[in-house]
Amino acid sequence: MLIYKLLRSVKGTTFEGVCTRVLHLIGKYHLLLIKTTDVNEGSVALMTSMRINSSERFGIFHVCYTYNMRYLRNAYTYRILDASDKILGKRVKDLVLKNDNVDYESCADSLQKSLIDSLSDLDSDYVLILFDDLLIYKLTDDFIKASIKLLNKYKPLNCIFFDLCDPEIVNDKVILRLSNSDSYKRKKKWLTQDKIDGYNFNIYYTYRHRYPFFLNSAIVDRKKYIKKLLWYYNNISENNPHAVEMAAADYKGPGFLYIAIPEDVLKVDIDFNRSAITSNRPYDPNAKILYNKLSQNLNEDRLTIDL
């Protein structure tokens, strides 16, 4: 049956098209044949590692942290690794310790080493990595629960990424649109789709170039994530996250063969004050407008979504 489907699907195409289609189907059958009925939730912790170097960047973190936490009611362990100086570090600490579930750690070592050590110290099955300058639109306990069920269902799948949205300002309202430059959904055809607890996920198979390893917002298998971090720490840089990001973008280290991206839960970059270790993504002038709106009133009604 598999051979019949392969032959039918590639008839009349180029040799490259044949190879692409065959690899695509192999990936799909590999993913589906070893999926399980075990969709138990598993345990999850939250993690943010950062270095705040200005009052503006503290403001960005304040908005993202407050926004990301407001619909999370479960008592997750939330580990925050902070390499800021004493003055800004105190502001961060005073903010996050209002939440009883937060473990705040001041990093004396490099952020990468501290991140590896801290992840190793957790006992959760999965970890939700949250960046200090990215807010996650529609992040809820139910979404996290559905994501863990998806990761348990498909064993080759060990990471869920968020597609990037660019904010637009229309008649003083913020509208989120999928990024033309960084949206994975715009670039690739999904391998298969699944719906869990009302959330739609697109699963991608990146057989030609594994999806690069980025220090980014994601829900990941904690142990597998540590292994990838250790490779970059040992082979690329011990203390330069930007070097790791650039090496990963150039496919110089381990990446992800399968990734899942939710359709309606998305990340928004409000970094209007680029740091020295940020990526080369162009600055979006709407980011500051969105930041100002959110600073005045952290109300999701001020965000509408258009995909």
PDB file of C-alpha atoms in Angstrom:
ATOM      1  CA  MET A   1       0.000   0.000   0.000  1.00  0.00           C
ATOM      2  CA  LEU A   2       2.833   2.396   0.887  1.00  0.00           C
ATOM      3  CA  ILE A   3       4.650   1.716  -2.404  1.00  0.00           C
ATOM      4  CA  TYR A   4       1.399   2.213  -4.322  1.00  0.00           C
ATOM      5  CA  LYS A   5       0.827   5.585  -2.654  1.00  0.00           C
ATOM      6  CA  LEU A   6       4.421   6.616  -3.324  1.00  0.00           C
ATOM      7  CA  LEU A   7       4.160   5.805  -7.031  1.00  0.00           C
ATOM      8  CA  ARG A   8       0.811   7.523  -7.424  1.00  0.00           C
ATOM      9  CA  SER A   9       1.988  10.653  -5.668  1.00  0.00           C
ATOM     10  CA  VAL A  10       5.173  11.161  -7.725  1.00  0.00           C
ATOM     11  CA  LYS A  11       3.940  10.327 -11.242  1.00  0.00           C
ATOM     12  CA  GLY A  12       4.793  13.015 -13.752  1.00  0.00           C
ATOM     13  CA  THR A  13       7.095  15.033 -11.504  1.00  0.00           C
ATOM     14  CA  THR A  14      10.823  15.803 -11.707  1.00  0.00           C
ATOM     15  CA  PHE A  15      13.435  13.593 -10.066  1.00  0.00           C
ATOM     16  CA  GLU A  16      13.856  16.197  -7.327  1.00  0.00           C
ATOM     17  CA  GLY A  17      10.092  16.248  -6.855  1.00  0.00           C
ATOM     18  CA  VAL A  18      10.049  12.459  -6.595  1.00  0.00           C
ATOM     19  CA  CYS A  19      12.755  12.494  -3.916  1.00  0.00           C
ATOM     20  CA  THR A  20      11.037  15.277  -2.009  1.00  0.00           C
ATOM     21  CA  ARG A  21       7.675  13.498  -2.046  1.00  0.00           C
ATOM     22  CA  VAL A  22       9.185  10.149  -1.042  1.00  0.00           C
ATOM     23  CA  LEU A  23      11.043  11.702   1.877  1.00  0.00           C
ATOM     24  CA  HIS A  24       7.909  13.568   2.893  1.00  0.00           C
ATOM     25  CA  LEU A  25       5.857  10.356   2.971  1.00  0.00           C
ATOM     26  CA  ILE A  26       8.574   8.436   4.810  1.00  0.00           C
ATOM     27  CA  GLY A  27       8.587  11.144   7.468  1.00  0.00           C
ATOM     28  CA  LYS A  28       4.810  11.053   7.740  1.00  0.00           C
ATOM     29  CA  TYR A  29       4.645   7.281   8.146  1.00  0.00           C
ATOM     30  CA  HIS A  30       7.544   7.318  10.607  1.00  0.00           C
ATOM     31  CA  LEU A  31       5.709   9.907  12.704  1.00  0.00           C
ATOM     32  CA  LEU A  32       2.295   8.247  12.543  1.00  0.00           C
ATOM     33  CA  LEU A  33       3.344   4.613  12.911  1.00  0.00           C
ATOM     34  CA  ILE A  34       5.026   5.157  16.262  1.00  0.00           C
ATOM     35  CA  LYS A  35       2.524   7.548  17.748  1.00  0.00           C
ATOM     36  CA  THR A  36       1.000   6.339  20.980  1.00  0.00           C
ATOM     37  CA  THR A  37      -2.293   6.516  22.770  1.00  0.00           C
ATOM     38  CA  ASP A  38      -0.461   7.885  25.800  1.00  0.00           C
ATOM     39  CA  VAL A  39      -1.548  11.498  25.898  1.00  0.00           C
ATOM     40  CA  ASN A  40      -1.030  12.037  29.592  1.00  0.00           C
ATOM     41  CA  GLU A  41      -0.098  15.566  30.471  1.00  0.00           C
ATOM     42  CA  GLY A  42       3.373  15.145  31.947  1.00  0.00           C
ATOM     43  CA  SER A  43       5.011  17.776  34.102  1.00  0.00           C
ATOM     44  CA  VAL A  44       6.148  21.156  32.812  1.00  0.00           C
ATOM     45  CA  ALA A  45       8.223  24.002  34.229  1.00  0.00           C
ATOM     46  CA  LEU A  46       8.766  27.547  32.937  1.00  0.00           C
ATOM     47  CA  MET A  47      12.168  29.094  32.270  1.00  0.00           C
ATOM     48  CA  THR A  48      13.481  32.544  31.326  1.00  0.00           C
ATOM     49  CA  SER A  49      17.159  33.470  31.053  1.00  0.00           C
ATOM     50  CA  MET A  50      18.117  37.057  30.351  1.00  0.00           C
ATOM     51  CA  ARG A  51      20.416  40.025  30.837  1.00  0.00           C
ATOM     52  CA  ILE A  52      18.637  43.365  31.297  1.00  0.00           C
ATOM     53  CA  ASN A  53      20.969  46.252  30.479  1.00  0.00           C
ATOM     54  CA  SER A  54      18.709  49.317  30.440  1.00  0.00           C
ATOM     55  CA  SER A  55      15.508  50.702  31.920  1.00  0.00           C
ATOM     56  CA  GLU A  56      13.848  50.336  28.517  1.00  0.00           C
ATOM     57  CA  ARG A  57      14.658  46.642  28.371  1.00  0.00           C
ATOM     58  CA  PHE A  58      13.357  46.218  31.900  1.00  0.00           C
ATOM     59  CA  GLY A  59      10.114  47.818  30.713  1.00  0.00           C
ATOM     60  CA  ILE A  60       9.946  45.340  27.811  1.00  0.00           C
ATOM     61  CA  PHE A  61      10.461  42.432  30.206  1.00  0.00           C
ATOM     62  CA  HIS A  62       7.865  43.839  32.603  1.00  0.00           C
ATOM     63  CA  VAL A  63       5.227  43.938  29.852  1.00  0.00           C
ATOM     64  CA  CYS A  64       6.050  40.459  28.473  1.00  0.00           C
ATOM     65  CA  TYR A  65       6.280  38.826  31.899  1.00  0.00           C
ATOM     66  CA  THR A  66       2.999  40.341  33.084  1.00  0.00           C
ATOM     67  CA  TYR A  67       1.218  39.523  29.833  1.00  0.00           C
ATOM     68  CA  ASN A  68       2.492  35.933  29.647  1.00  0.00           C
ATOM     69  CA  MET A  69       1.606  35.151  33.260  1.00  0.00           C
ATOM     70  CA  ARG A  70      -1.862  36.584  33.526  1.00  0.00           C
ATOM     71  CA  TYR A  71      -3.863  33.572  32.324  1.00  0.00           C
ATOM     72  CA  LEU A  72      -1.647  30.930  33.947  1.00  0.00           C
ATOM     73  CA  ARG A  73      -3.366  29.717  37.089  1.00  0.00           C
ATOM     74  CA  ASN A  74      -1.529  26.435  37.656  1.00  0.00           C
ATOM     75  CA  ALA A  75       1.349  26.364  40.115  1.00  0.00           C
ATOM     76  CA  TYR A  76       4.185  25.847  37.632  1.00  0.00           C
ATOM     77  CA  THR A  77       7.744  26.098  38.821  1.00  0.00           C
ATOM     78  CA  TYR A  78       9.067  29.198  37.054  1.00  0.00           C
ATOM     79  CA  ARG A  79      12.854  29.561  37.052  1.00  0.00           C
ATOM     80  CA  ILE A  80      14.225  32.983  36.118  1.00  0.00           C
ATOM     81  CA  LEU A  81      17.969  33.309  35.472  1.00  0.00           C
ATOM     82  CA  ASP A  82      19.103  36.907  35.576  1.00  0.00           C
ATOM     83  CA  ALA A  83      22.537  38.179  34.572  1.00  0.00           C
ATOM     84  CA  SER A  84      21.606  41.862  34.993  1.00  0.00           C
ATOM     85  CA  ASP A  85      23.649  44.259  37.097  1.00  0.00           C
ATOM     86  CA  LYS A  86      22.715  44.824  40.754  1.00  0.00           C
ATOM     87  CA  ILE A  87      20.409  47.816  40.218  1.00  0.00           C
ATOM     88  CA  LEU A  88      18.379  46.353  37.336  1.00  0.00           C
ATOM     89  CA  GLY A  89      18.587  42.885  38.864  1.00  0.00           C
ATOM     90  CA  LYS A  90      16.873  44.182  41.997  1.00  0.00           C
ATOM     91  CA  ARG A  91      14.045  45.611  39.897  1.00  0.00           C
ATOM     92  CA  VAL A  92      13.610  42.273  38.151  1.00  0.00           C
ATOM     93  CA  LYS A  93      13.711  40.385  41.445  1.00  0.00           C
ATOM     94  CA  ASP A  94      11.159  42.693  43.099  1.00  0.00           C
ATOM     95  CA  LEU A  95       8.806  42.198  40.148  1.00  0.00           C
ATOM     96  CA  VAL A  96       8.964  38.424  39.749  1.00  0.00           C
ATOM     97  CA  LEU A  97       8.978  37.464  43.415  1.00  0.00           C
ATOM     98  CA  LYS A  98       5.437  38.788  43.723  1.00  0.00           C
ATOM     99  CA  ASN A  99       4.617  35.367  42.247  1.00  0.00           C
ATOM    100  CA  ASP A 100       5.088  32.619  44.866  1.00  0.00           C
ATOM    101  CA  ASN A 101       6.040  30.018  42.245  1.00  0.00           C
ATOM    102  CA  VAL A 102       9.037  31.907  40.859  1.00  0.00           C
ATOM    103  CA  ASP A 103      12.595  30.814  41.634  1.00  0.00           C
ATOM    104  CA  TYR A 104      14.854  33.800  40.976  1.00  0.00           C
ATOM    105  CA  GLU A 105      18.563  33.156  40.415  1.00  0.00           C
ATOM    106  CA  SER A 106      21.255  35.745  39.857  1.00  0.00           C
ATOM    107  CA  CYS A 107      23.788  34.335  37.377  1.00  0.00           C
ATOM    108  CA  ALA A 108      27.452  34.677  38.221  1.00  0.00           C
ATOM    109  CA  ASP A 109      28.463  32.378  35.338  1.00  0.00           C
ATOM    110  CA  SER A 110      27.552  32.717  31.691  1.00  0.00           C
ATOM    111  CA  LEU A 111      23.861  32.531  30.873  1.00  0.00           C
ATOM    112  CA  GLN A 112      24.388  29.403  28.797  1.00  0.00           C
ATOM    113  CA  LYS A 113      26.127  27.486  31.565  1.00  0.00           C
ATOM    114  CA  SER A 114      23.564  28.690  34.101  1.00  0.00           C
ATOM    115  CA  LEU A 115      20.747  27.643  31.781  1.00  0.00           C
ATOM    116  CA  ILE A 116      22.175  24.138  31.365  1.00  0.00           C
ATOM    117  CA  ASP A 117      22.736  23.780  35.124  1.00  0.00           C
ATOM    118  CA  SER A 118      19.280  25.082  35.969  1.00  0.00           C
ATOM    119  CA  LEU A 119      17.515  22.884  33.400  1.00  0.00           C
ATOM    120  CA  SER A 120      19.418  19.878  34.738  1.00  0.00           C
ATOM    121  CA  ASP A 121      18.281  20.742  38.256  1.00  0.00           C
ATOM    122  CA  LEU A 122      14.580  20.668  37.300  1.00  0.00           C
ATOM    123  CA  ASP A 123      12.618  17.425  37.512  1.00  0.00           C
ATOM    124  CA  SER A 124       9.930  18.274  34.944  1.00  0.00           C
ATOM    125  CA  ASP A 125       9.417  16.283  31.737  1.00  0.00           C
ATOM    126  CA  TYR A 126       9.050  19.430  29.644  1.00  0.00           C
ATOM    127  CA  VAL A 127       9.962  23.079  29.887  1.00  0.00           C
ATOM    128  CA  LEU A 128       8.321  26.170  28.433  1.00  0.00           C
ATOM    129  CA  ILE A 129      11.056  28.617  27.457  1.00  0.00           C
ATOM    130  CA  LEU A 130       9.823  32.204  27.642  1.00  0.00           C
ATOM    131  CA  PHE A 131      11.922  35.073  26.305  1.00  0.00           C
ATOM    132  CA  ASP A 132      12.110  38.381  28.111  1.00  0.00           C
ATOM    133  CA  ASP A 133      11.115  40.359  24.984  1.00  0.00           C
ATOM    134  CA  LEU A 134       8.495  38.059  23.429  1.00  0.00           C
ATOM    135  CA  LEU A 135       4.894  37.848  24.510  1.00  0.00           C
ATOM    136  CA  ILE A 136       2.865  34.736  23.709  1.00  0.00           C
ATOM    137  CA  TYR A 137      -0.600  35.580  22.435  1.00  0.00           C
ATOM    138  CA  LYS A 138      -3.297  33.336  23.998  1.00  0.00           C
ATOM    139  CA  LEU A 139      -0.943  31.486  26.359  1.00  0.00           C
ATOM    140  CA  THR A 140      -3.155  29.572  28.811  1.00  0.00           C
ATOM    141  CA  ASP A 141      -3.034  26.518  31.073  1.00  0.00           C
ATOM    142  CA  ASP A 142      -5.301  24.648  28.632  1.00  0.00           C
ATOM    143  CA  PHE A 143      -2.926  25.351  25.748  1.00  0.00           C
ATOM    144  CA  ILE A 144       0.090  24.120  27.738  1.00  0.00           C
ATOM    145  CA  LYS A 145      -1.826  20.977  28.689  1.00  0.00           C
ATOM    146  CA  ALA A 146      -2.791  20.320  25.039  1.00  0.00           C
ATOM    147  CA  SER A 147       0.825  20.860  23.929  1.00  0.00           C
ATOM    148  CA  ILE A 148       2.158  18.294  26.381  1.00  0.00           C
ATOM    149  CA  LYS A 149      -0.461  15.799  25.206  1.00  0.00           C
ATOM    150  CA  LEU A 150       0.696  16.352  21.623  1.00  0.00           C
ATOM    151  CA  LEU A 151       4.351  15.821  22.539  1.00  0.00           C
ATOM    152  CA  ASN A 152       3.451  12.609  24.349  1.00  0.00           C
ATOM    153  CA  LYS A 153       1.387  11.373  21.421  1.00  0.00           C
ATOM    154  CA  TYR A 154       4.139  11.646  18.785  1.00  0.00           C
ATOM    155  CA  LYS A 155       7.408  10.288  20.141  1.00  0.00           C
ATOM    156  CA  PRO A 156       9.715  11.715  17.391  1.00  0.00           C
ATOM    157  CA  LEU A 157       8.276  15.151  18.148  1.00  0.00           C
ATOM    158  CA  ASN A 158      10.030  16.932  21.007  1.00  0.00           C
ATOM    159  CA  CYS A 159       9.431  20.633  20.471  1.00  0.00           C
ATOM    160  CA  ILE A 160       6.603  23.086  19.881  1.00  0.00           C
ATOM    161  CA  PHE A 161       7.517  26.467  18.454  1.00  0.00           C
ATOM    162  CA  PHE A 162       5.420  29.577  18.051  1.00  0.00           C
ATOM    163  CA  ASP A 163       5.004  31.317  14.730  1.00  0.00           C
ATOM    164  CA  LEU A 164       6.025  34.967  14.721  1.00  0.00           C
ATOM    165  CA  CYS A 165       3.512  37.756  14.246  1.00  0.00           C
ATOM    166  CA  ASP A 166       4.205  41.333  13.256  1.00  0.00           C
ATOM    167  CA  PRO A 167       1.994  43.963  14.898  1.00  0.00           C
ATOM    168  CA  GLU A 168       0.190  46.476  12.697  1.00  0.00           C
ATOM    169  CA  ILE A 169      -1.623  49.546  13.925  1.00  0.00           C
ATOM    170  CA  VAL A 170      -4.955  50.128  12.169  1.00  0.00           C
ATOM    171  CA  ASN A 171      -7.279  52.882  13.413  1.00  0.00           C
ATOM    172  CA  ASP A 172      -5.499  52.801  16.760  1.00  0.00           C
ATOM    173  CA  LYS A 173      -6.110  49.046  17.106  1.00  0.00           C
ATOM    174  CA  VAL A 174      -3.343  46.472  17.153  1.00  0.00           C
ATOM    175  CA  ILE A 175      -3.720  43.717  14.571  1.00  0.00           C
ATOM    176  CA  LEU A 176      -1.351  40.751  14.511  1.00  0.00           C
ATOM    177  CA  ARG A 177      -0.384  39.282  11.152  1.00  0.00           C
ATOM    178  CA  LEU A 178       1.927  36.383  10.411  1.00  0.00           C
ATOM    179  CA  SER A 179       5.409  37.674   9.694  1.00  0.00           C
ATOM    180  CA  ASN A 180       6.316  37.683   6.007  1.00  0.00           C
ATOM    181  CA  SER A 181       9.973  37.082   6.813  1.00  0.00           C
ATOM    182  CA  ASP A 182       9.999  34.682   9.772  1.00  0.00           C
ATOM    183  CA  SER A 183       6.705  32.796   9.616  1.00  0.00           C
ATOM    184  CA  TYR A 184       7.347  29.074   9.225  1.00  0.00           C
ATOM    185  CA  LYS A 185       3.715  28.594   8.261  1.00  0.00           C
ATOM    186  CA  ARG A 186       4.192  30.810   5.196  1.00  0.00           C
ATOM    187  CA  LYS A 187       7.281  28.926   4.036  1.00  0.00           C
ATOM    188  CA  LYS A 188       6.532  25.230   4.529  1.00  0.00           C
ATOM    189  CA  LYS A 189       3.818  22.664   3.896  1.00  0.00           C
ATOM    190  CA  TRP A 190       2.825  20.833   7.041  1.00  0.00           C
ATOM    191  CA  LEU A 191       3.304  17.080   7.253  1.00  0.00           C
ATOM    192  CA  THR A 192       0.158  16.361   9.223  1.00  0.00           C
ATOM    193  CA  GLN A 193      -2.294  18.156  11.487  1.00  0.00           C
ATOM    194  CA  ASP A 194      -3.779  17.289  14.839  1.00  0.00           C
ATOM    195  CA  LYS A 195      -6.375  18.856  17.089  1.00  0.00           C
ATOM    196  CA  ILE A 196      -6.121  18.383  20.838  1.00  0.00           C
ATOM    197  CA  ASP A 197      -8.529  19.902  23.337  1.00  0.00           C
ATOM    198  CA  GLY A 198      -9.657  22.434  20.748  1.00  0.00           C
ATOM    199  CA  TYR A 199      -6.141  23.543  19.719  1.00  0.00           C
ATOM    200  CA  ASN A 200      -4.963  22.991  16.134  1.00  0.00           C
ATOM    201  CA  PHE A 201      -1.322  22.034  15.574  1.00  0.00           C
ATOM    202  CA  ASN A 202       0.587  21.770  12.293  1.00  0.00           C
ATOM    203  CA  ILE A 203       3.444  19.248  12.410  1.00  0.00           C
ATOM    204  CA  TYR A 204       6.383  19.773  10.059  1.00  0.00           C
ATOM    205  CA  TYR A 205       9.082  17.363   8.888  1.00  0.00           C
ATOM    206  CA  THR A 206      12.348  19.140   8.134  1.00  0.00           C
ATOM    207  CA  TYR A 207      14.212  16.361   6.291  1.00  0.00           C
ATOM    208  CA  ARG A 208      16.492  18.531   4.121  1.00  0.00           C
ATOM    209  CA  HIS A 209      17.696  20.919   6.790  1.00  0.00           C
ATOM    210  CA  ARG A 210      16.672  20.158  10.320  1.00  0.00           C
ATOM    211  CA  TYR A 211      14.870  23.103  11.871  1.00  0.00           C
ATOM    212  CA  PRO A 212      17.714  25.109  13.421  1.00  0.00           C
ATOM    213  CA  PHE A 213      18.265  25.147  17.142  1.00  0.00           C
ATOM    214  CA  PHE A 214      17.382  28.634  18.346  1.00  0.00           C
ATOM    215  CA  LEU A 215      17.382  30.026  21.843  1.00  0.00           C
ATOM    216  CA  ASN A 216      13.755  30.955  21.510  1.00  0.00           C
ATOM    217  CA  SER A 217      10.308  30.679  23.037  1.00  0.00           C
ATOM    218  CA  ALA A 218       9.250  27.026  22.831  1.00  0.00           C
ATOM    219  CA  ILE A 219       7.857  24.033  24.685  1.00  0.00           C
ATOM    220  CA  VAL A 220      10.523  21.336  24.605  1.00  0.00           C
ATOM    221  CA  ASP A 221      11.471  17.957  25.979  1.00  0.00           C
ATOM    222  CA  ARG A 222      13.761  19.062  28.815  1.00  0.00           C
ATOM    223  CA  LYS A 223      16.388  16.310  28.546  1.00  0.00           C
ATOM    224  CA  LYS A 224      16.666  16.496  24.761  1.00  0.00           C
ATOM    225  CA  TYR A 225      16.913  20.267  24.921  1.00  0.00           C
ATOM    226  CA  ILE A 226      19.793  20.004  27.405  1.00  0.00           C
ATOM    227  CA  LYS A 227      21.680  17.685  25.029  1.00  0.00           C
ATOM    228  CA  LYS A 228      21.402  20.226  22.218  1.00  0.00           C
ATOM    229  CA  LEU A 229      22.458  23.079  24.508  1.00  0.00           C
ATOM    230  CA  LEU A 230      25.507  21.102  25.638  1.00  0.00           C
ATOM    231  CA  TRP A 231      26.607  20.530  22.037  1.00  0.00           C
ATOM    232  CA  TYR A 232      26.541  24.266  21.291  1.00  0.00           C
ATOM    233  CA  TYR A 233      28.170  25.082  24.624  1.00  0.00           C
ATOM    234  CA  ASN A 234      31.024  22.644  23.952  1.00  0.00           C
ATOM    235  CA  ASN A 235      31.460  23.290  20.224  1.00  0.00           C
ATOM    236  CA  ILE A 236      30.420  26.879  19.512  1.00  0.00           C
ATOM    237  CA  SER A 237      30.561  29.162  22.528  1.00  0.00           C
ATOM    238  CA  GLU A 238      30.354  28.987  26.311  1.00  0.00           C
ATOM    239  CA  ASN A 239      29.142  32.551  26.816  1.00  0.00           C
ATOM    240  CA  ASN A 240      27.864  34.031  23.540  1.00  0.00           C
ATOM    241  CA  PRO A 241      24.198  33.237  22.761  1.00  0.00           C
ATOM    242  CA  HIS A 242      24.434  35.264  19.527  1.00  0.00           C
ATOM    243  CA  ALA A 243      27.224  32.992  18.260  1.00  0.00           C
ATOM    244  CA  VAL A 244      25.053  29.972  19.032  1.00  0.00           C
ATOM    245  CA  GLU A 245      22.105  31.494  17.189  1.00  0.00           C
ATOM    246  CA  MET A 246      24.194  32.293  14.111  1.00  0.00           C
ATOM    247  CA  ALA A 247      25.786  28.831  14.072  1.00  0.00           C
ATOM    248  CA  ALA A 248      22.385  27.178  14.374  1.00  0.00           C
ATOM    249  CA  ALA A 249      20.980  29.320  11.551  1.00  0.00           C
ATOM    250  CA  ASP A 250      23.864  28.054   9.401  1.00  0.00           C
ATOM    251  CA  TYR A 251      22.991  24.428  10.333  1.00  0.00           C
ATOM    252  CA  LYS A 252      26.282  23.828  12.136  1.00  0.00           C
ATOM    253  CA  GLY A 253      24.806  21.839  15.007  1.00  0.00           C
ATOM    254  CA  PRO A 254      21.923  19.595  16.040  1.00  0.00           C
ATOM    255  CA  GLY A 255      18.443  20.793  15.161  1.00  0.00           C
ATOM    256  CA  PHE A 256      14.922  19.390  15.132  1.00  0.00           C
ATOM    257  CA  LEU A 257      13.646  16.849  12.605  1.00  0.00           C
ATOM    258  CA  TYR A 258      10.007  17.317  13.606  1.00  0.00           C
ATOM    259  CA  ILE A 259       8.429  20.480  14.962  1.00  0.00           C
ATOM    260  CA  ALA A 260       4.848  21.449  15.780  1.00  0.00           C
ATOM    261  CA  ILE A 261       3.427  24.944  15.464  1.00  0.00           C
ATOM    262  CA  PRO A 262       0.026  25.895  16.913  1.00  0.00           C
ATOM    263  CA  GLU A 263      -2.274  27.813  14.605  1.00  0.00           C
ATOM    264  CA  ASP A 264      -3.682  30.363  17.030  1.00  0.00           C
ATOM    265  CA  VAL A 265      -1.101  30.693  19.816  1.00  0.00           C
ATOM    266  CA  LEU A 266       1.630  32.984  18.514  1.00  0.00           C
ATOM    267  CA  LYS A 267       4.622  35.017  19.621  1.00  0.00           C
ATOM    268  CA  VAL A 268       4.958  38.768  19.219  1.00  0.00           C
ATOM    269  CA  ASP A 269       8.320  40.537  19.374  1.00  0.00           C
ATOM    270  CA  ILE A 270       8.062  43.883  21.169  1.00  0.00           C
ATOM    271  CA  ASP A 271      11.823  44.462  21.360  1.00  0.00           C
ATOM    272  CA  PHE A 272      12.220  48.067  20.241  1.00  0.00           C
ATOM    273  CA  ASN A 273      15.577  48.329  22.021  1.00  0.00           C
ATOM    274  CA  ARG A 274      17.839  45.792  20.348  1.00  0.00           C
ATOM    275  CA  SER A 275      20.597  44.329  22.510  1.00  0.00           C
ATOM    276  CA  ALA A 276      24.079  43.350  21.344  1.00  0.00           C
ATOM    277  CA  ILE A 277      23.200  39.639  21.230  1.00  0.00           C
ATOM    278  CA  THR A 278      19.934  39.952  19.371  1.00  0.00           C
ATOM    279  CA  SER A 279      19.397  38.386  15.965  1.00  0.00           C
ATOM    280  CA  ASN A 280      19.700  40.310  12.705  1.00  0.00           C
ATOM    281  CA  ARG A 281      15.940  40.532  12.288  1.00  0.00           C
ATOM    282  CA  PRO A 282      14.993  44.078  11.202  1.00  0.00           C
ATOM    283  CA  TYR A 283      13.611  46.422  13.823  1.00  0.00           C
ATOM    284  CA  ASP A 284       9.843  46.857  13.593  1.00  0.00           C
ATOM    285  CA  PRO A 285       8.733  50.441  14.411  1.00  0.00           C
ATOM    286  CA  ASN A 286       5.307  49.131  15.432  1.00  0.00           C
ATOM    287  CA  ALA A 287       6.934  47.250  18.303  1.00  0.00           C
ATOM    288  CA  LYS A 288       7.277  50.414  20.364  1.00  0.00           C
ATOM    289  CA  ILE A 289       3.690  51.453  19.626  1.00  0.00           C
ATOM    290  CA  LEU A 290       2.488  48.046  20.799  1.00  0.00           C
ATOM    291  CA  TYR A 291       4.733  48.248  23.861  1.00  0.00           C
ATOM    292  CA  ASN A 292       3.293  51.646  24.777  1.00  0.00           C
ATOM    293  CA  LYS A 293      -0.276  50.383  24.390  1.00  0.00           C
ATOM    294  CA  LEU A 294       0.385  47.327  26.523  1.00  0.00           C
ATOM    295  CA  SER A 295       2.227  49.363  29.134  1.00  0.00           C
ATOM    296  CA  GLN A 296      -0.808  51.590  29.569  1.00  0.00           C
ATOM    297  CA  ASN A 297      -3.248  48.714  29.893  1.00  0.00           C
ATOM    298  CA  LEU A 298      -2.396  45.025  29.779  1.00  0.00           C
ATOM    299  CA  ASN A 299      -5.730  44.073  28.293  1.00  0.00           C
ATOM    300  CA  GLU A 300      -5.942  41.404  25.601  1.00  0.00           C
ATOM    301  CA  ASP A 301      -8.965  43.127  24.120  1.00  0.00           C
ATOM    302  CA  ARG A 302      -6.492  45.616  22.674  1.00  0.00           C
ATOM    303  CA  LEU A 303      -5.078  42.845  20.469  1.00  0.00           C
ATOM    304  CA  THR A 304      -6.988  41.374  17.555  1.00  0.00           C
ATOM    305  CA  ILE A 305      -5.604  38.728  15.269  1.00  0.00           C
ATOM    306  CA  ASP A 306      -5.680  38.444  11.499  1.00  0.00           C
ATOM    307  CA  LEU A 307      -4.020  35.465   9.842  1.00  0.00           C
TER     308      LEU A 307
END
